[in-house]
CSV table of C-alpha atoms and ligand atoms in Angstrom, one decimal:
chain,number,residue,atom,x,y,z
A,1,MET,CA,129.0,41.4,316.0
A,2,ARG,CA,126.3,39.8,318.1
A,3,TYR,CA,122.5,39.8,317.6
A,4,LEU,CA,120.0,40.5,320.3
A,5,SER,CA,116.4,39.3,320.4
A,6,THR,CA,113.8,42.0,320.8
A,7,ARG,CA,112.1,39.9,323.4
A,8,GLY,CA,115.1,38.9,325.4
A,9,GLY,CA,117.2,35.7,325.7
A,10,ASP,CA,120.7,34.8,324.7
A,11,PRO,CA,122.4,36.8,322.0
A,12,ALA,CA,123.3,35.0,318.8
A,13,SER,CA,126.0,35.2,316.1
A,14,ALA,CA,124.9,36.5,312.7
A,15,ALA,CA,125.0,32.9,311.3
A,16,GLU,CA,122.8,31.6,314.2
A,17,ALA,CA,120.3,34.5,313.7
A,18,ILE,CA,120.0,33.7,310.0
A,19,VAL,CA,119.7,30.0,310.4
A,20,ARG,CA,117.0,30.4,313.1
A,21,GLY,CA,115.1,33.2,311.4
A,22,ILE,CA,113.3,34.0,314.7
A,23,SER,CA,114.7,33.9,318.2
A,24,PRO,CA,113.6,31.2,320.7
A,25,SER,CA,111.8,33.8,322.7
A,26,GLY,CA,109.7,34.7,319.7
A,27,GLY,CA,111.6,38.0,319.2
A,28,LEU,CA,113.4,39.3,316.1
A,29,TYR,CA,117.1,39.5,315.9
A,30,VAL,CA,118.7,43.0,315.8
A,31,PRO,CA,122.4,43.9,315.5
A,32,GLU,CA,124.1,44.8,318.8
A,33,SER,CA,125.2,48.1,317.1
A,34,TYR,CA,124.9,49.9,313.8
A,35,PRO,CA,128.3,50.1,312.0
A,36,ILE,CA,129.0,53.6,310.7
A,37,ILE,CA,129.7,53.6,307.0
A,38,GLU,CA,131.1,56.6,305.0
A,39,TRP,CA,128.3,57.1,302.4
A,40,ASN,CA,130.8,57.8,299.6
A,41,ASN,CA,132.8,54.6,300.0
A,42,GLY,CA,132.2,52.1,297.2
A,43,VAL,CA,131.1,54.7,294.6
A,44,ARG,CA,133.6,53.4,292.1
A,45,GLY,CA,132.7,49.8,292.4
A,46,GLY,CA,129.0,50.5,292.1
A,47,TYR,CA,126.3,48.2,293.6
A,48,LEU,CA,128.3,45.1,294.2
A,49,ALA,CA,131.1,46.9,296.1
A,50,THR,CA,128.7,48.8,298.2
A,51,ALA,CA,126.8,45.6,298.9
A,52,HIS,CA,130.0,44.0,300.1
A,53,ARG,CA,130.9,46.9,302.4
A,54,VAL,CA,127.5,47.1,304.0
A,55,MET,CA,127.0,43.4,304.4
A,56,GLN,CA,130.5,42.7,305.6
A,57,ALA,CA,130.0,45.2,308.4
A,58,TYR,CA,127.2,43.0,309.8
A,59,LEU,CA,128.8,39.7,309.0
A,60,PRO,CA,132.3,40.0,310.3
A,61,GLU,CA,132.7,36.3,310.6
A,62,THR,CA,132.0,35.7,306.9
A,63,ASP,CA,135.1,35.5,304.8
A,64,SER,CA,135.5,38.6,302.6
A,65,ALA,CA,136.2,36.8,299.4
A,66,GLU,CA,133.4,34.3,300.0
A,67,LEU,CA,131.0,37.2,300.6
A,68,GLN,CA,132.1,38.9,297.4
A,69,THR,CA,131.4,35.7,295.4
A,70,MET,CA,128.0,35.3,297.0
A,71,ILE,CA,127.0,38.9,296.1
A,72,ALA,CA,128.2,38.5,292.5
A,73,ALA,CA,126.2,35.3,292.2
A,74,ALA,CA,123.1,36.8,293.7
A,75,TYR,CA,122.9,39.9,291.5
A,76,LYS,CA,123.9,38.5,288.2
A,77,SER,CA,120.2,37.5,287.7
A,78,PHE,CA,119.2,41.2,287.6
A,79,ASP,CA,118.6,42.6,284.2
A,80,HIS,CA,120.1,46.1,284.8
A,81,PRO,CA,123.8,46.9,285.3
A,82,ASP,CA,123.0,49.2,288.3
A,83,VAL,CA,121.0,46.3,289.8
A,84,THR,CA,118.5,48.9,291.3
A,85,PRO,CA,118.5,51.8,288.8
A,86,LEU,CA,117.4,55.3,289.7
A,87,VAL,CA,115.1,57.2,287.3
A,88,LYS,CA,114.6,60.9,287.6
A,89,LEU,CA,110.9,61.8,287.5
A,90,SER,CA,111.1,65.5,288.3
A,91,GLU,CA,113.5,68.0,289.8
A,92,ARG,CA,112.7,66.7,293.3
A,93,GLU,CA,111.5,63.2,292.7
A,94,HIS,CA,113.6,60.1,291.8
A,95,ILE,CA,112.2,56.6,291.4
A,96,LEU,CA,114.4,53.7,292.7
A,97,GLU,CA,113.5,50.7,290.6
A,98,LEU,CA,113.9,47.6,292.8
A,99,TRP,CA,112.2,45.1,290.5
A,100,HIS,CA,114.9,44.2,288.0
A,101,GLY,CA,115.3,40.7,289.4
A,102,PRO,CA,113.8,37.4,288.2
A,103,THR,CA,110.3,37.8,289.8
A,104,MET,CA,109.7,41.5,289.0
A,105,ALA,CA,109.4,42.7,292.6
A,106,PHE,CA,111.8,44.2,295.2
A,107,LYS,CA,111.8,40.9,297.2
A,108,ASP,CA,114.4,39.6,294.8
A,109,VAL,CA,117.0,42.0,296.2
A,110,ALA,CA,116.9,40.1,299.4
A,111,LEU,CA,115.8,36.7,298.3
A,112,GLN,CA,118.4,36.2,295.6
A,113,MET,CA,121.0,36.8,298.4
A,114,LEU,CA,119.4,35.0,301.3
A,115,PRO,CA,120.0,31.4,300.1
A,116,HIS,CA,123.7,32.2,299.8
A,117,LEU,CA,123.7,33.7,303.3
A,118,MET,CA,121.7,30.7,304.6
A,119,CYS,CA,124.2,28.2,303.1
A,120,SER,CA,127.2,30.1,304.5
A,121,SER,CA,125.5,30.3,307.9
A,122,LEU,CA,124.7,26.6,307.9
A,123,ARG,CA,128.4,25.9,307.3
A,124,GLN,CA,129.4,28.4,310.0
A,125,THR,CA,127.1,26.9,312.6
A,126,GLY,CA,127.9,23.3,311.7
A,127,GLU,CA,124.2,22.6,311.2
A,128,THR,CA,123.6,19.2,309.6
A,129,LYS,CA,119.8,19.2,309.5
A,130,GLN,CA,117.9,20.0,306.4
A,131,VAL,CA,116.5,23.6,306.6
A,132,TYR,CA,112.8,23.7,306.0
A,133,ILE,CA,111.8,27.2,305.0
A,134,LEU,CA,108.3,28.3,305.7
A,135,VAL,CA,107.0,31.4,304.0
A,136,ALA,CA,103.8,33.4,304.4
A,137,THR,CA,103.4,35.7,301.4
A,138,SER,CA,101.2,38.6,300.4
A,139,GLY,CA,102.2,37.8,296.8
A,140,ASP,CA,105.8,38.6,296.1
A,141,THR,CA,107.9,37.0,298.8
A,142,GLY,CA,106.5,33.5,297.8
A,143,LYS,CA,107.8,33.5,294.3
A,144,ALA,CA,111.0,35.2,295.2
A,145,ALA,CA,111.7,32.6,297.9
A,146,LEU,CA,110.8,29.7,295.6
A,147,GLU,CA,113.1,31.1,292.9
A,148,GLY,CA,115.9,31.9,295.3
A,149,PHE,CA,115.9,28.5,297.1
A,150,ARG,CA,115.0,26.4,294.2
A,151,ASP,CA,117.3,23.3,294.2
A,152,VAL,CA,119.6,24.8,296.8
A,153,GLU,CA,121.1,21.8,298.6
A,154,GLY,CA,120.2,21.2,302.2
A,155,THR,CA,117.0,23.3,301.9
A,156,ARG,CA,113.3,22.9,301.1
A,157,VAL,CA,110.6,25.6,300.9
A,158,LEU,CA,106.9,25.7,301.5
A,159,VAL,CA,105.0,28.8,300.6
A,160,PHE,CA,101.5,29.7,302.0
A,161,TYR,CA,99.6,32.5,300.1
A,162,PRO,CA,96.1,33.9,300.7
A,163,PHE,CA,93.6,32.1,298.5
A,164,GLY,CA,92.1,34.7,296.1
A,165,GLY,CA,94.3,37.4,297.7
A,166,VAL,CA,97.1,37.8,295.1
A,167,SER,CA,97.2,39.1,291.5
A,168,GLU,CA,96.8,36.6,288.7
A,169,ALA,CA,100.5,37.0,287.7
A,170,GLN,CA,101.6,36.5,291.3
A,171,ARG,CA,99.5,33.3,291.5
A,172,LEU,CA,100.8,31.9,288.2
A,173,GLN,CA,104.4,32.7,289.2
A,174,MET,CA,104.0,30.5,292.3
A,175,VAL,CA,101.8,27.6,291.0
A,176,THR,CA,104.0,27.1,288.0
A,177,GLN,CA,107.3,27.0,290.0
A,178,GLU,CA,109.7,24.3,289.0
A,179,GLY,CA,112.3,22.6,291.2
A,180,THR,CA,112.7,19.5,293.4
A,181,ASN,CA,112.6,21.1,296.8
A,182,VAL,CA,109.7,23.6,296.4
A,183,ASP,CA,106.1,23.4,297.6
A,184,VAL,CA,103.1,25.9,297.5
A,185,CYS,CA,99.8,25.9,299.2
A,186,ALA,CA,96.9,28.4,299.2
A,187,VAL,CA,95.3,29.2,302.5
A,188,ARG,CA,91.7,30.1,303.1
A,189,GLY,CA,92.3,33.3,304.9
A,190,ASN,CA,94.1,36.7,304.3
A,191,PHE,CA,97.8,37.4,304.6
A,192,ASP,CA,97.7,38.2,308.3
A,193,ASP,CA,96.0,34.9,309.0
A,194,ALA,CA,98.7,33.0,307.0
A,195,GLN,CA,101.6,34.9,308.7
A,196,THR,CA,100.1,34.2,312.1
A,197,GLY,CA,99.7,30.6,311.2
A,198,VAL,CA,103.4,30.3,310.2
A,199,LYS,CA,104.5,32.2,313.4
A,200,GLN,CA,102.5,29.7,315.5
A,201,ILE,CA,104.2,26.8,313.7
A,202,PHE,CA,107.6,28.3,314.5
A,203,ALA,CA,106.6,28.7,318.1
A,204,SER,CA,105.5,25.1,318.5
A,205,THR,CA,108.0,22.9,320.3
A,206,GLU,CA,106.0,19.8,319.4
A,207,ILE,CA,106.4,20.5,315.7
A,208,ALA,CA,110.1,21.3,316.1
A,209,GLU,CA,110.7,18.0,317.9
A,210,ARG,CA,108.8,15.9,315.4
A,211,LEU,CA,110.8,17.5,312.6
A,212,SER,CA,114.0,17.3,314.4
A,213,LYS,CA,113.6,13.5,314.7
A,214,GLU,CA,113.5,13.4,310.9
A,215,GLY,CA,116.6,15.6,310.6
A,216,VAL,CA,114.8,18.7,309.7
A,217,ARG,CA,114.7,22.2,311.2
A,218,LEU,CA,112.4,25.1,310.4
A,219,SER,CA,113.6,28.6,309.3
A,220,SER,CA,112.0,31.7,307.8
A,221,ALA,CA,112.5,33.5,304.6
A,222,ASN,CA,110.1,36.3,305.6
A,223,SER,CA,111.5,39.7,306.6
A,224,ILE,CA,111.6,38.6,310.2
A,225,ASN,CA,114.9,36.9,309.2
A,226,PHE,CA,117.7,39.4,309.6
A,227,GLY,CA,119.2,37.9,306.4
A,228,ARG,CA,116.3,39.4,304.5
A,229,LEU,CA,116.7,42.8,305.9
A,230,LEU,CA,120.5,43.1,305.4
A,231,PRO,CA,120.6,43.1,301.6
A,232,GLN,CA,117.9,45.8,301.6
A,233,ILE,CA,120.1,48.3,303.4
A,234,VAL,CA,122.4,48.4,300.4
A,235,TYR,CA,120.1,50.3,297.9
A,236,TYR,CA,119.6,53.2,300.3
A,237,PHE,CA,123.3,53.8,300.0
A,238,THR,CA,123.6,53.1,296.3
A,239,SER,CA,120.7,55.4,295.4
A,240,TYR,CA,122.3,58.2,297.5
A,241,GLN,CA,125.6,57.6,295.8
A,242,GLN,CA,123.9,57.9,292.4
A,243,LEU,CA,122.3,61.2,293.4
A,244,VAL,CA,125.7,62.5,294.3
A,245,ALA,CA,127.4,61.1,291.2
A,246,SER,CA,124.8,62.7,288.9
A,247,GLY,CA,125.1,66.1,290.7
A,248,GLU,CA,121.5,66.0,291.9
A,249,ILE,CA,122.7,66.6,295.5
A,250,GLN,CA,125.8,67.8,297.3
A,251,PRO,CA,127.8,65.2,299.3
A,252,GLY,CA,126.3,65.1,302.8
A,253,GLU,CA,123.0,66.7,301.7
A,254,LYS,CA,120.0,65.0,303.3
A,255,VAL,CA,117.3,63.2,301.2
A,256,ASN,CA,113.9,61.7,301.9
A,257,PHE,CA,112.9,58.2,301.1
A,258,CYS,CA,109.2,57.3,300.6
A,259,VAL,CA,108.4,53.6,300.9
A,260,PRO,CA,105.2,51.6,300.2
A,261,THR,CA,105.1,49.6,303.4
A,262,GLY,CA,103.5,46.4,304.6
A,263,ASN,CA,105.6,44.3,307.0
A,264,PHE,CA,107.9,47.3,307.6
A,265,GLY,CA,111.0,45.5,306.3
A,266,ASP,CA,111.9,47.7,303.4
A,267,ILE,CA,111.5,51.0,305.3
A,268,LEU,CA,113.3,49.6,308.3
A,269,ALA,CA,116.3,48.9,306.2
A,270,GLY,CA,116.2,52.7,305.5
A,271,GLU,CA,116.2,53.4,309.2
A,272,TYR,CA,119.2,51.1,309.6
A,273,ALA,CA,121.0,53.0,306.8
A,274,ARG,CA,120.2,56.3,308.6
A,275,ARG,CA,121.7,54.9,311.8
A,276,MET,CA,124.7,53.9,309.8
A,277,GLY,CA,125.3,57.5,308.9
A,278,LEU,CA,123.4,57.9,305.6
A,279,PRO,CA,122.2,61.5,305.5
A,280,ILE,CA,118.4,61.0,305.7
A,281,ASN,CA,115.9,63.7,306.4
A,282,LYS,CA,112.6,61.8,306.5
A,283,LEU,CA,111.5,58.3,306.0
A,284,ILE,CA,107.9,58.5,304.7
A,285,CYS,CA,105.8,55.4,305.3
A,286,ALA,CA,103.1,55.0,302.6
A,287,SER,CA,100.0,52.7,303.0
A,288,ASN,CA,96.8,51.9,301.2
A,289,ARG,CA,93.4,51.7,303.0
A,290,ASN,CA,95.0,49.3,305.4
A,291,ASN,CA,96.3,52.3,307.2
A,292,VAL,CA,97.2,51.0,310.7
A,293,LEU,CA,100.7,52.4,310.3
A,294,THR,CA,99.5,55.8,309.3
A,295,ASP,CA,97.5,56.0,312.5
A,296,PHE,CA,100.3,54.6,314.6
A,297,PHE,CA,102.8,57.3,313.3
A,298,GLU,CA,100.3,60.0,314.0
A,299,SER,CA,98.9,58.9,317.4
A,300,GLY,CA,101.4,56.5,318.8
A,301,VAL,CA,98.6,53.9,319.2
A,302,TYR,CA,98.9,50.7,317.2
A,303,ASP,CA,95.4,49.4,316.8
A,304,GLY,CA,95.0,46.3,314.6
A,305,ASN,CA,91.3,46.1,315.5
A,306,ARG,CA,89.9,47.1,312.1
A,307,SER,CA,88.6,45.7,308.9
A,308,PHE,CA,91.1,44.2,306.4
A,309,PHE,CA,90.7,45.5,302.9
A,310,GLN,CA,91.8,43.7,299.8
A,311,SER,CA,93.4,46.3,297.5
A,312,MET,CA,95.2,46.4,294.2
A,313,SER,CA,98.4,47.1,296.1
A,314,CYS,CA,97.9,43.7,297.7
A,315,SER,CA,101.5,43.3,298.8
A,316,ILE,CA,101.0,45.9,301.4
A,317,ASP,CA,97.6,44.6,302.6
A,318,ILE,CA,98.8,44.0,306.1
A,319,LEU,CA,97.4,44.9,309.6
A,320,ILE,CA,100.1,43.2,311.7
A,321,SER,CA,103.4,44.7,310.6
A,322,SER,CA,106.1,42.3,311.9
A,323,ASN,CA,109.3,44.4,311.5
A,324,LEU,CA,107.9,47.3,313.5
A,325,GLU,CA,109.0,45.3,316.5
A,326,ARG,CA,112.6,46.0,315.6
A,327,LEU,CA,111.9,49.8,315.6
A,328,LEU,CA,110.0,49.4,318.9
A,329,PHE,CA,113.0,47.8,320.4
A,330,GLU,CA,115.0,51.0,319.6
A,331,LEU,CA,112.2,53.3,320.8
A,332,ALA,CA,112.2,51.3,324.1
A,333,HIS,CA,115.9,52.0,324.4
A,334,ARG,CA,116.4,48.2,323.9
A,335,ASP,CA,114.3,47.3,327.0
A,336,ASP,CA,113.1,43.9,325.9
A,337,ALA,CA,110.6,43.7,328.8
A,338,LEU,CA,108.8,46.8,327.4
A,339,VAL,CA,108.7,45.2,323.9
A,340,ARG,CA,107.3,42.0,325.5
A,341,LYS,CA,104.6,44.1,327.2
A,342,TRP,CA,103.6,45.8,323.9
A,343,MET,CA,103.6,42.6,322.0
A,344,GLY,CA,101.6,40.9,324.7
A,345,GLU,CA,99.0,43.7,324.5
A,346,LEU,CA,99.0,43.4,320.7
A,347,LYS,CA,98.3,39.7,321.0
A,348,GLY,CA,95.7,40.1,323.8
A,349,LYS,CA,93.8,43.3,322.9
A,350,GLY,CA,95.0,43.8,319.4
A,351,MET,CA,96.6,47.1,320.4
A,352,TYR,CA,99.3,49.0,322.3
A,353,ALA,CA,100.3,52.6,322.9
A,354,LEU,CA,103.7,54.4,322.9
A,355,SER,CA,104.6,56.9,325.5
A,356,GLN,CA,104.5,60.6,324.4
A,357,SER,CA,108.3,60.8,324.5
A,358,ALA,CA,108.7,57.7,322.3
A,359,LEU,CA,106.1,59.1,319.8
A,360,ASP,CA,108.0,62.4,319.7
A,361,GLU,CA,111.2,60.5,319.0
A,362,LEU,CA,109.5,58.5,316.2
A,363,LYS,CA,108.2,61.7,314.5
A,364,LYS,CA,111.7,63.1,314.2
A,365,THR,CA,112.5,60.6,311.5
A,366,PHE,CA,109.2,59.2,310.3
A,367,SER,CA,106.2,60.6,308.5
A,368,ALA,CA,103.3,58.6,307.2
A,369,GLY,CA,100.2,58.7,305.0
A,370,TRP,CA,97.8,56.5,303.1
A,371,CYS,CA,95.7,56.7,300.0
A,372,THR,CA,92.5,55.1,298.5
A,373,GLU,CA,92.2,52.9,295.4
A,374,GLU,CA,90.9,55.8,293.4
A,375,ASP,CA,94.0,57.9,294.4
A,376,THR,CA,96.2,55.0,293.3
A,377,LEU,CA,94.6,54.7,289.9
A,378,GLY,CA,94.5,58.5,289.5
A,379,THR,CA,98.2,58.7,290.3
A,380,ILE,CA,99.2,56.0,287.8
A,381,ARG,CA,97.3,57.8,285.1
A,382,ARG,CA,98.5,61.3,286.0
A,383,ILE,CA,102.2,60.4,286.3
A,384,PHE,CA,102.0,58.6,283.0
A,385,ASP,CA,100.3,61.5,281.2
A,386,GLN,CA,102.7,64.0,282.7
A,387,THR,CA,106.0,62.1,282.4
A,388,GLY,CA,105.5,59.0,280.3
A,389,TYR,CA,106.6,56.9,283.3
A,390,LEU,CA,104.4,53.8,284.0
A,391,MET,CA,104.2,52.8,287.7
A,392,ASP,CA,102.7,49.8,289.5
A,393,PRO,CA,100.0,50.3,292.2
A,394,HIS,CA,102.5,50.1,295.1
A,395,THR,CA,104.8,52.7,293.6
A,396,ALA,CA,101.7,54.8,293.0
A,397,VAL,CA,100.7,54.6,296.7
A,398,ALA,CA,104.2,56.0,297.5
A,399,GLN,CA,103.9,58.7,294.9
A,400,CYS,CA,100.5,59.8,296.0
A,401,VAL,CA,101.5,59.8,299.7
A,402,TYR,CA,104.7,61.7,298.9
A,403,GLU,CA,102.9,64.4,296.9
A,404,ARG,CA,100.5,65.0,299.8
A,405,TYR,CA,103.4,65.1,302.3
A,406,ALA,CA,105.3,67.6,300.2
A,407,ALA,CA,102.2,69.8,299.8
A,408,LYS,CA,101.3,69.7,303.5
A,409,THR,CA,104.8,70.2,304.9
A,410,GLY,CA,106.4,72.4,302.2
A,411,ASP,CA,109.5,70.1,302.5
A,412,LYS,CA,111.6,70.6,299.4
A,413,THR,CA,114.2,68.0,300.2
A,414,LYS,CA,115.0,65.7,297.2
A,415,THR,CA,113.1,62.5,297.6
A,416,VAL,CA,113.7,58.9,296.5
A,417,LEU,CA,110.5,57.0,295.9
A,418,LEU,CA,111.0,53.2,296.2
A,419,SER,CA,109.4,51.4,293.3
A,420,THR,CA,108.7,47.9,294.5
A,421,ALA,CA,107.2,46.1,291.5
A,422,ASN,CA,107.1,46.1,287.7
A,423,PRO,CA,103.8,47.5,286.5
A,424,TYR,CA,103.1,44.3,284.4
A,425,LYS,CA,103.0,42.3,287.6
A,426,PHE,CA,99.6,44.1,288.2
A,427,ALA,CA,98.7,44.6,284.5
A,428,SER,CA,95.0,44.4,284.9
A,429,ASP,CA,94.8,47.0,287.6
A,430,VAL,CA,97.3,49.3,285.9
A,431,LEU,CA,95.4,49.1,282.7
A,432,GLY,CA,92.3,50.0,284.7
A,433,ALA,CA,93.9,53.4,285.3
A,434,PHE,CA,93.5,54.1,281.5
A,435,GLU,CA,90.5,52.1,280.3
A,436,PRO,CA,88.2,49.3,281.5
A,437,ALA,CA,90.3,46.1,281.7
A,438,GLY,CA,89.0,42.7,280.6
A,439,LYS,CA,89.4,39.5,282.6
A,440,ASP,CA,92.4,38.1,280.9
A,441,ASP,CA,95.6,39.3,282.6
A,442,PHE,CA,97.8,38.5,279.6
A,443,ALA,CA,95.5,40.3,277.1
A,444,ASN,CA,95.6,43.2,279.5
A,445,ALA,CA,99.4,43.2,279.6
A,446,ASP,CA,99.5,43.3,275.8
A,447,ARG,CA,97.0,46.1,275.7
A,448,LEU,CA,99.0,48.0,278.3
A,449,LYS,CA,102.1,47.5,276.2
A,450,SER,CA,100.6,49.1,273.1
A,451,LEU,CA,99.1,51.9,275.2
A,452,SER,CA,102.3,52.8,277.2
A,453,GLY,CA,105.2,51.4,275.1
A,454,ALA,CA,106.7,50.0,278.3
A,455,PRO,CA,108.4,46.6,277.5
A,456,ILE,CA,106.9,43.4,279.0
A,457,PRO,CA,109.6,41.6,281.0
A,458,LYS,CA,110.7,38.3,279.7
A,459,SER,CA,109.8,36.5,283.0
A,460,MET,CA,106.2,37.7,282.6
A,461,SER,CA,105.7,36.5,279.0
A,462,GLU,CA,107.3,33.2,280.0
A,463,LEU,CA,104.4,32.5,282.4
A,464,PHE,CA,102.2,31.9,279.3
A,465,GLY,CA,101.2,28.2,279.0
A,466,LYS,CA,103.4,26.9,281.8
A,467,PRO,CA,101.7,23.9,283.6
A,468,GLU,CA,100.1,24.7,287.0
A,469,ARG,CA,101.8,22.3,289.3
A,470,HIS,CA,100.9,23.5,292.8
A,471,LEU,CA,97.1,23.7,293.2
A,472,ASP,CA,96.7,22.7,296.8
A,473,VAL,CA,94.4,24.7,299.1
A,474,CYS,CA,94.1,24.3,302.9
A,475,ASP,CA,92.2,25.7,305.9
A,476,LEU,CA,94.1,27.8,308.4
A,477,ALA,CA,93.7,25.1,311.0
A,478,ASP,CA,95.4,22.6,308.8
A,479,MET,CA,98.6,24.6,308.2
A,480,PRO,CA,100.6,22.6,310.8
A,481,LYS,CA,99.5,19.3,309.2
A,482,ARG,CA,100.4,20.7,305.7
A,483,VAL,CA,103.9,21.4,307.0
A,484,LEU,CA,104.5,18.0,308.5
A,485,THR,CA,103.0,15.8,305.8
A,486,PRO,CA,105.8,16.1,303.2
A,487,ILE,CA,108.3,15.1,305.9
A,488,LEU,CA,106.3,12.5,308.0
A,489,GLY,CA,103.9,11.3,305.3
A,490,LYS,CA,100.1,11.2,305.8
A,491,GLN,CA,99.0,10.5,309.4
B,1,LIG,C1,106.6,43.2,300.0
B,1,LIG,C2,106.2,44.3,299.2
B,1,LIG,C3,106.1,45.6,299.7
B,1,LIG,C4,106.2,45.9,301.2
B,1,LIG,O1,107.4,45.6,301.7
B,1,LIG,P1,107.6,45.5,303.3
B,1,LIG,O2,109.0,45.2,303.5
B,1,LIG,O3,106.7,44.3,303.7
B,1,LIG,O4,107.2,46.7,303.9
B,1,LIG,C5,105.8,46.7,298.9
B,1,LIG,N1,105.6,46.5,297.6
B,1,LIG,C6,105.7,45.3,297.0
B,1,LIG,C7,105.5,45.1,295.5
B,1,LIG,C8,106.1,44.2,297.7
B,1,LIG,O5,106.2,43.0,297.2
């Protein structure tokens, strides 16, 4: 299996694609083809067996037994035997809980696995340099990457997060991180600024050369890395298998997935599952007020020229959605020149437009919607009152957008709603759906517990009283310097 860059250039092996993170042409790596997988294979073995089957199909050069060991090691840190359990909310709606890993958000599904894939890929490519992983985070990727790569030999990690742009629990998780190879810095800017800064560092040959002299090479743990995307395909299959096993659907029956979307990585994994033969009717893309994707799916025009809103579903506060580029590559029938043209227009004018035929193609599979902050709070409250299920703001965005989609279209297809974070990760906002919340996140979490009865995860209560070790803040312009200093020393 070879991997093509969305912006052209030489194909790479899976291992090369994972080590590099991004292609030399600045494009993202996509598989040459989508292996077809019978959806019902792996039922008996549950999550780990399905994970093995899905990932092996994309990593043919990786030894089967080694892959199995890596998968077992990655998911033993999850606190549920199903890894990503499915909870029935109503006759038609099922919640897929993706947050049973160590950092309480769905990023763990990929970032507990990526370090294993990275080490195996380093061995396969014969890379001897230390891999320096740069991460821009809207809140959850940072902690998950720090936790995943902590003390992993041959790697070091630096996370940039938007100063004042993450929840208190998210901030604490990052600044209290322990480990000898981890580093965290806040950036004065929003997530898009931080992500653009990191991409510019990746694109700089000067930085690459200076690091190379010191025996260091950069890579990415953001969802531009194919190794991030791959583990996420798995839970589309396992949730489908669970629906069949519990008699909710007939084998082969189509289902919808509704996904709270930021960088388009999670929902794109659903599109890959569909291309691999999973019976999917619609992939519903849910956004908050940062609704650039909703407009795109309706009009075919991607227009990033708009105000950025900070919302309580902050992990999807994004205006430049990186992984959309992989979908564009398919819409362009893999014409990398056309992708380069669109991406050039996005960089130059902040916008690009699809042809009518590409838009029609897109609408066959995708639907999109967005909701306000009031809608989010109202949904958290209403679902809890009706069902006793407590959801986080991102899951509530998906729930609200799904309900409107179902009402508008009359679509009665069974739907899986992807729940991307534990509600306690956003305790203050979630409590605000019930009563005015105070300033102290931990007091709010306690109050939420007595109000809802939902258990506080151990990793959350453990944040109490841990020393804050990483309090550095830098300006956007200083990001390159911040990357180089730990390697080259102060200049
Ligand atoms: C990262 C994240 C998302 C968005 O995922 P993408 O792959 O960027 O679309 C949604 N919810 C939570 C809680 C997240 O951490």
